[in-house]
PDB file of C-alpha atoms in Angstrom:
ATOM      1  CA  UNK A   1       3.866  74.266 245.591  1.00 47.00           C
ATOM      2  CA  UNK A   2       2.809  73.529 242.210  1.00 47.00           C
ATOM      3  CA  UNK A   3       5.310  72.661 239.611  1.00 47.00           C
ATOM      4  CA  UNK A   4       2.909  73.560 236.305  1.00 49.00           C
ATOM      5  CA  UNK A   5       3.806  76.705 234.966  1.00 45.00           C
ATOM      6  CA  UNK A   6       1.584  79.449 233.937  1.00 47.00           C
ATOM      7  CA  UNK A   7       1.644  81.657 230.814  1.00 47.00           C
ATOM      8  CA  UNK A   8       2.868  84.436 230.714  1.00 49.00           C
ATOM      9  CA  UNK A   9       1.045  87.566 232.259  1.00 48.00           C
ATOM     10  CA  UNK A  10       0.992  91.337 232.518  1.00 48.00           C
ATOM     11  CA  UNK A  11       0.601  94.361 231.131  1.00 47.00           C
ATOM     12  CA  UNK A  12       1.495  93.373 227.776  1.00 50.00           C
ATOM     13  CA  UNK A  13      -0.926  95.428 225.852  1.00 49.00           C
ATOM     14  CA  UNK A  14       1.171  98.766 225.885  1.00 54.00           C
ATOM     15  CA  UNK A  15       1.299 100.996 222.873  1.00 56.00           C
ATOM     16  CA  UNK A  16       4.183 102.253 221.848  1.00 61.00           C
ATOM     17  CA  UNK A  17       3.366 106.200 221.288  1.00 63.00           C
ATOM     18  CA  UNK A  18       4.515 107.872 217.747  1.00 59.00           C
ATOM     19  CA  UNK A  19       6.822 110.673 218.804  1.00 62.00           C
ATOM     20  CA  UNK A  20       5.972 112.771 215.738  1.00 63.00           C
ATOM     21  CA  UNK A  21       1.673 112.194 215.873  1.00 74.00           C
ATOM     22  CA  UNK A  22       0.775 111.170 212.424  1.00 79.00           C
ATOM     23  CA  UNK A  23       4.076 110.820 210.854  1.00 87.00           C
ATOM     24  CA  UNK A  24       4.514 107.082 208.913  1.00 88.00           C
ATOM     25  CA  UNK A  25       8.149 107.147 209.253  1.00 88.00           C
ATOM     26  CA  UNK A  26       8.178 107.407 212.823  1.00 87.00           C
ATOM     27  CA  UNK A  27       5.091 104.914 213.336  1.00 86.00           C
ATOM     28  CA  UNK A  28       7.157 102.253 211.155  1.00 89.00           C
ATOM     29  CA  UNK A  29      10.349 103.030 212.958  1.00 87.00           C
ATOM     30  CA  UNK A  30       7.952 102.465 216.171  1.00 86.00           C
ATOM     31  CA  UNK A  31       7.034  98.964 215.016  1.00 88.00           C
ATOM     32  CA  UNK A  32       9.814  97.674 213.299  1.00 90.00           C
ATOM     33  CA  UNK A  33      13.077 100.062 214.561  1.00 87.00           C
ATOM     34  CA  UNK A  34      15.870  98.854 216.446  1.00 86.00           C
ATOM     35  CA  UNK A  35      18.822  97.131 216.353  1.00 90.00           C
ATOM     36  CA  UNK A  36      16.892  93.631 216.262  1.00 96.00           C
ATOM     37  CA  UNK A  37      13.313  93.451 215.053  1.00 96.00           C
ATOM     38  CA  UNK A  38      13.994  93.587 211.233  1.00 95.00           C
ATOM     39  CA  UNK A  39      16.698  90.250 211.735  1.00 95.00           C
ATOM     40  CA  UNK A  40      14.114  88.700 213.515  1.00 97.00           C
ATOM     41  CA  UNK A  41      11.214  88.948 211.022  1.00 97.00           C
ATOM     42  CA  UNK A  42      14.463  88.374 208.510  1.00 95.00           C
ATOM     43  CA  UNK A  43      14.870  84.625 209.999  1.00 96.00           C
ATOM     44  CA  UNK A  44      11.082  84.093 210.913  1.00 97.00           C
ATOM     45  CA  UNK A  45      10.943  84.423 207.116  1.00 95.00           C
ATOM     46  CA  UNK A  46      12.457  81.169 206.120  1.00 93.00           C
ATOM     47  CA  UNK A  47      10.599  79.442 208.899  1.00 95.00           C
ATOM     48  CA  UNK A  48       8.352  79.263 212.031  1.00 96.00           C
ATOM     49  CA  UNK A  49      11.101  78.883 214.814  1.00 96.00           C
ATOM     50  CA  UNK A  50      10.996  77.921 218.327  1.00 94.00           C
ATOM     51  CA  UNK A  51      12.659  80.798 220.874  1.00 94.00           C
ATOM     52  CA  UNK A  52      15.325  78.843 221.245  1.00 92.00           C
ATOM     53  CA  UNK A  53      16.169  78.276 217.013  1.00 95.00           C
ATOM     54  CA  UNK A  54      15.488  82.091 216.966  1.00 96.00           C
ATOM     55  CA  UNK A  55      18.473  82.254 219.762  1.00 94.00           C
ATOM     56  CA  UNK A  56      20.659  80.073 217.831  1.00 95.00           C
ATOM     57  CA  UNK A  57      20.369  81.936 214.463  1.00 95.00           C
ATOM     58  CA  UNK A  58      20.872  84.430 216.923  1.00 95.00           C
ATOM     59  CA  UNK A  59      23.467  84.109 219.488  1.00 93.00           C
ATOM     60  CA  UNK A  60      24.537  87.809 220.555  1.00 95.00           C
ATOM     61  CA  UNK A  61      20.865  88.967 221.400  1.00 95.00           C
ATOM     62  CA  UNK A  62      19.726  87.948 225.297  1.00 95.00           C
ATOM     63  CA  UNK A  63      16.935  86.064 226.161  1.00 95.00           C
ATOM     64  CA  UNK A  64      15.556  88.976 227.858  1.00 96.00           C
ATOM     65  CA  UNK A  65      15.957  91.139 224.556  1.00 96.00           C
ATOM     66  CA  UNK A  66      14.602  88.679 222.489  1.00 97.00           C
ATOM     67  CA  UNK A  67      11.469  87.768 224.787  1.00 95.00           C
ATOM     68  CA  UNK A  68      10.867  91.696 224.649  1.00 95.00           C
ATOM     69  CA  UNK A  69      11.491  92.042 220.771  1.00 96.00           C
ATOM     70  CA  UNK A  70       9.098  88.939 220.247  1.00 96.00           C
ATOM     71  CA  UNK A  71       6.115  90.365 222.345  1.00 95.00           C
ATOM     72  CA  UNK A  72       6.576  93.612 220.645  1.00 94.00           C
ATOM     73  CA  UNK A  73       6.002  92.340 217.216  1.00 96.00           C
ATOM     74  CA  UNK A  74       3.609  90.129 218.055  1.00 96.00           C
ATOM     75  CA  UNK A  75       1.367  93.091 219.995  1.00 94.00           C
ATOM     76  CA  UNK A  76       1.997  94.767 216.343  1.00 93.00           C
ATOM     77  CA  UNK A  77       0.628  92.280 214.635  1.00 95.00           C
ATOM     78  CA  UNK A  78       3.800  91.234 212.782  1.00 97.00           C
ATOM     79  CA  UNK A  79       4.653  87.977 214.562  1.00 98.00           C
ATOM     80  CA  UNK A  80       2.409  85.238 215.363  1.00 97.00           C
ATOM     81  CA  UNK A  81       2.900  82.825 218.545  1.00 96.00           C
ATOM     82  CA  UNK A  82       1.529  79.473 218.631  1.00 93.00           C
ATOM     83  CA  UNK A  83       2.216  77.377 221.580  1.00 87.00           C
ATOM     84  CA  UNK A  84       2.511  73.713 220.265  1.00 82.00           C
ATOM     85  CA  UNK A  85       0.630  72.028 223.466  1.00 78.00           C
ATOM     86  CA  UNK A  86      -0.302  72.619 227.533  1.00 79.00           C
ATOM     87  CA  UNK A  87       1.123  74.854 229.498  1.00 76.00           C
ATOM     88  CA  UNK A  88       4.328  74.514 229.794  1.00 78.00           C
ATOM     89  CA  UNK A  89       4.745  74.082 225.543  1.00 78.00           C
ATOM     90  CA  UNK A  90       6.775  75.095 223.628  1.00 86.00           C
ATOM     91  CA  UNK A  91       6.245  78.400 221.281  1.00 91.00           C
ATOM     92  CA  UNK A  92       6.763  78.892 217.816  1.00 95.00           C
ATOM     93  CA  UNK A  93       6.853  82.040 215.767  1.00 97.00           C
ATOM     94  CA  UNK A  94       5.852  82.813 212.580  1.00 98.00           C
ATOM     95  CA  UNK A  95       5.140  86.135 210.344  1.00 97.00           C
ATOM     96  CA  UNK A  96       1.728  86.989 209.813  1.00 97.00           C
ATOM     97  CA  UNK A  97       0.333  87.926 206.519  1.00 97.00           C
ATOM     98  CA  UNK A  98       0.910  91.646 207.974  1.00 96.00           C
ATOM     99  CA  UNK A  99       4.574  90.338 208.831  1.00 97.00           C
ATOM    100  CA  UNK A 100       5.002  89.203 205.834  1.00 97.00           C
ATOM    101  CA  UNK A 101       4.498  92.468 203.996  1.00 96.00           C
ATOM    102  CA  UNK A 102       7.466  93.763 205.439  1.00 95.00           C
ATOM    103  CA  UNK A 103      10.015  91.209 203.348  1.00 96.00           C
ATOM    104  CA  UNK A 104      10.894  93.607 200.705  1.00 95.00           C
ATOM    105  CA  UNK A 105      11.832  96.074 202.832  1.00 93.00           C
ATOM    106  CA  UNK A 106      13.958  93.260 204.673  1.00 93.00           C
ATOM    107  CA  UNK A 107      15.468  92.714 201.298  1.00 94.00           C
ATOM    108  CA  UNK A 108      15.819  96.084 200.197  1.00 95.00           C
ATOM    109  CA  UNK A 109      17.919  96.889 203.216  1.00 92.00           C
ATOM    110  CA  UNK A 110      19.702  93.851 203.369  1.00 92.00           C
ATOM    111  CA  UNK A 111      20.881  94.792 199.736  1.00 94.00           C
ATOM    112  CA  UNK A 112      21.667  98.117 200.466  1.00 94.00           C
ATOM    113  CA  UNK A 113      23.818  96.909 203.661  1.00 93.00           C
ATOM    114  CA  UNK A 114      26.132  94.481 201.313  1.00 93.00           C
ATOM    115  CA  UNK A 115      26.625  97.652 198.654  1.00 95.00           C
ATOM    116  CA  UNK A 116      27.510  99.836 202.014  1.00 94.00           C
ATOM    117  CA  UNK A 117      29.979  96.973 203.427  1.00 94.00           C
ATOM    118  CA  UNK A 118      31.263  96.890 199.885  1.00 93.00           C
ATOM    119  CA  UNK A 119      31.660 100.620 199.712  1.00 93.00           C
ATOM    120  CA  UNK A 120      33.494 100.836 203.254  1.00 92.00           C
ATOM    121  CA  UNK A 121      35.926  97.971 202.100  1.00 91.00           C
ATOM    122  CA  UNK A 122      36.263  99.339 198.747  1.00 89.00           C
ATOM    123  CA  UNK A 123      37.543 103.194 200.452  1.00 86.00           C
ATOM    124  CA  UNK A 124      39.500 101.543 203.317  1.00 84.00           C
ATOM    125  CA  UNK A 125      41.472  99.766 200.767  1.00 79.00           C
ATOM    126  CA  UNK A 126      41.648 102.452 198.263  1.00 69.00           C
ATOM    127  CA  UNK A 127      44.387 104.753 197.581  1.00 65.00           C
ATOM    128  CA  UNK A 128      45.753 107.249 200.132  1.00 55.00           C
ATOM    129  CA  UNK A 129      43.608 106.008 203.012  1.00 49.00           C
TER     130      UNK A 129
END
């Protein structure tokens, strides 16, 4: 038995469908929904990261999860993966120039998430609550 890995392989090419045909919202929410994607492409923004920096920046998603999130993006053409050398290398991950476009809608939400916190804290502490 031979103790050189192979790459990954599979049926990797599937495509998502748009539940609502022609609808943007529901082809963005296709690409980019879910409860992970957008803080991935939020950390891949500061740097390329190897799987395991994006786990450490990262420590409640699984490895599973995160292996599924990362081909995902990168079948949408949001994430890039290089492997940095022969089989087995390691990976890193980058945003694309396509990825890349997405960063001030990252920001945007990431914005409106601190006003929300804000707002919950703000009517939990607040009078007759």
């Amino acid at each position: 038995m031979s103790s050189i890995k192979k790459a990954p392989s599979g049926n990797h090419n599937f495509r998502r469908p748009n539940p609502v045909s022609g609808c943007p919202l529901t082809a963005a929410l296709a690409a980019i929904g879910g409860k992970w994607k957008l803080i991935i492409v939020y950390w891949l923004a500061e740097s390329p990261k190897h799987f395991a920096a994006i786990r450490q920046v990262m420590p409640s998603i699984s490895q599973k999860v995160l292996t599924q999130q990362l081909r995902e993006l990168v079948h949408d053409g949001i994430v890039e993966r290089q492997p940095k050398g022969p089989i087995p290398a390691p990976v890193e991950y980058s945003l694309t120039a396509y990825g890349q476009a997405l960063l001030p809608l990252v920001d945007d939400i990431r914005l409106w998430g601190r006003a929300h916190i804000e707002r919950l804290t703000s009517q939990m502490d607040g009078p007759g609550v």
